[in-house]
Amino acid sequence: MTEQQAPSAQPIPDYMQKRKTRVRILTDVGVIEGDHAHPPGVRLSDSLRNSATGERYLLLTDVEVRARDGSPLDASLSSAPFMLVNASHATAIVPLGEEEEA
């Protein structure tokens, strides 16, 4: 029998340039703030539109979460190093700062 080998996966290089923009995502139950990374030369709106239509989740890093009224949540839920947000739950996405190189 011939032994078949699975194709090797090509890792994404760590040195790929990314831009990051701090965003605030409003949902029905809370407010999420975090950094959204996107390729340089791609507008934030285009990146989010592609994420919302092509991807089910938006990846955020350095995340803070609070209730809609601004009150803090349980300490274990109020921050995270990263979070995947289901794009269908976002009612609004607001950029908070200038884009910076990640």
mmCIF file with all atom_site columns, C-alpha atoms in Angstrom, residues 8-16:
data_model
loop_
_atom_site.group_PDB
_atom_site.id
_atom_site.type_symbol
_atom_site.label_atom_id
_atom_site.label_alt_id
_atom_site.label_comp_id
_atom_site.label_asym_id
_atom_site.label_entity_id
_atom_site.label_seq_id
_atom_site.pdbx_PDB_ins_code
_atom_site.Cartn_x
_atom_site.Cartn_y
_atom_site.Cartn_z
_atom_site.occupancy
_atom_site.B_iso_or_equiv
_atom_site.pdbx_formal_charge
_atom_site.auth_seq_id
_atom_site.auth_comp_id
_atom_site.auth_asym_id
_atom_site.auth_atom_id
_atom_site.pdbx_PDB_model_num
ATOM 1 C CA . SER A 1 8  ? 1.445  20.403 5.529  1.00 0.00 ? 8  SER A CA 1
ATOM 2 C CA . ALA A 1 9  ? -0.313 23.527 6.733  1.00 0.00 ? 9  ALA A CA 1
ATOM 3 C CA . GLN A 1 10 ? 1.494  26.752 6.045  1.00 0.00 ? 10 GLN A CA 1
ATOM 4 C CA . PRO A 1 11 ? 1.660  28.826 9.228  1.00 0.00 ? 11 PRO A CA 1
ATOM 5 C CA . ILE A 1 12 ? 0.807  32.495 9.070  1.00 0.00 ? 12 ILE A CA 1
ATOM 6 C CA . PRO A 1 13 ? 4.030  34.448 9.570  1.00 0.00 ? 13 PRO A CA 1
ATOM 7 C CA . ASP A 1 14 ? 4.275  36.361 12.843 1.00 0.00 ? 14 ASP A CA 1
ATOM 8 C CA . TYR A 1 15 ? 5.766  39.291 10.982 1.00 0.00 ? 15 TYR A CA 1
ATOM 9 C CA . MET A 1 16 ? 2.715  40.024 8.805  1.00 0.00 ? 16 MET A CA 1
#
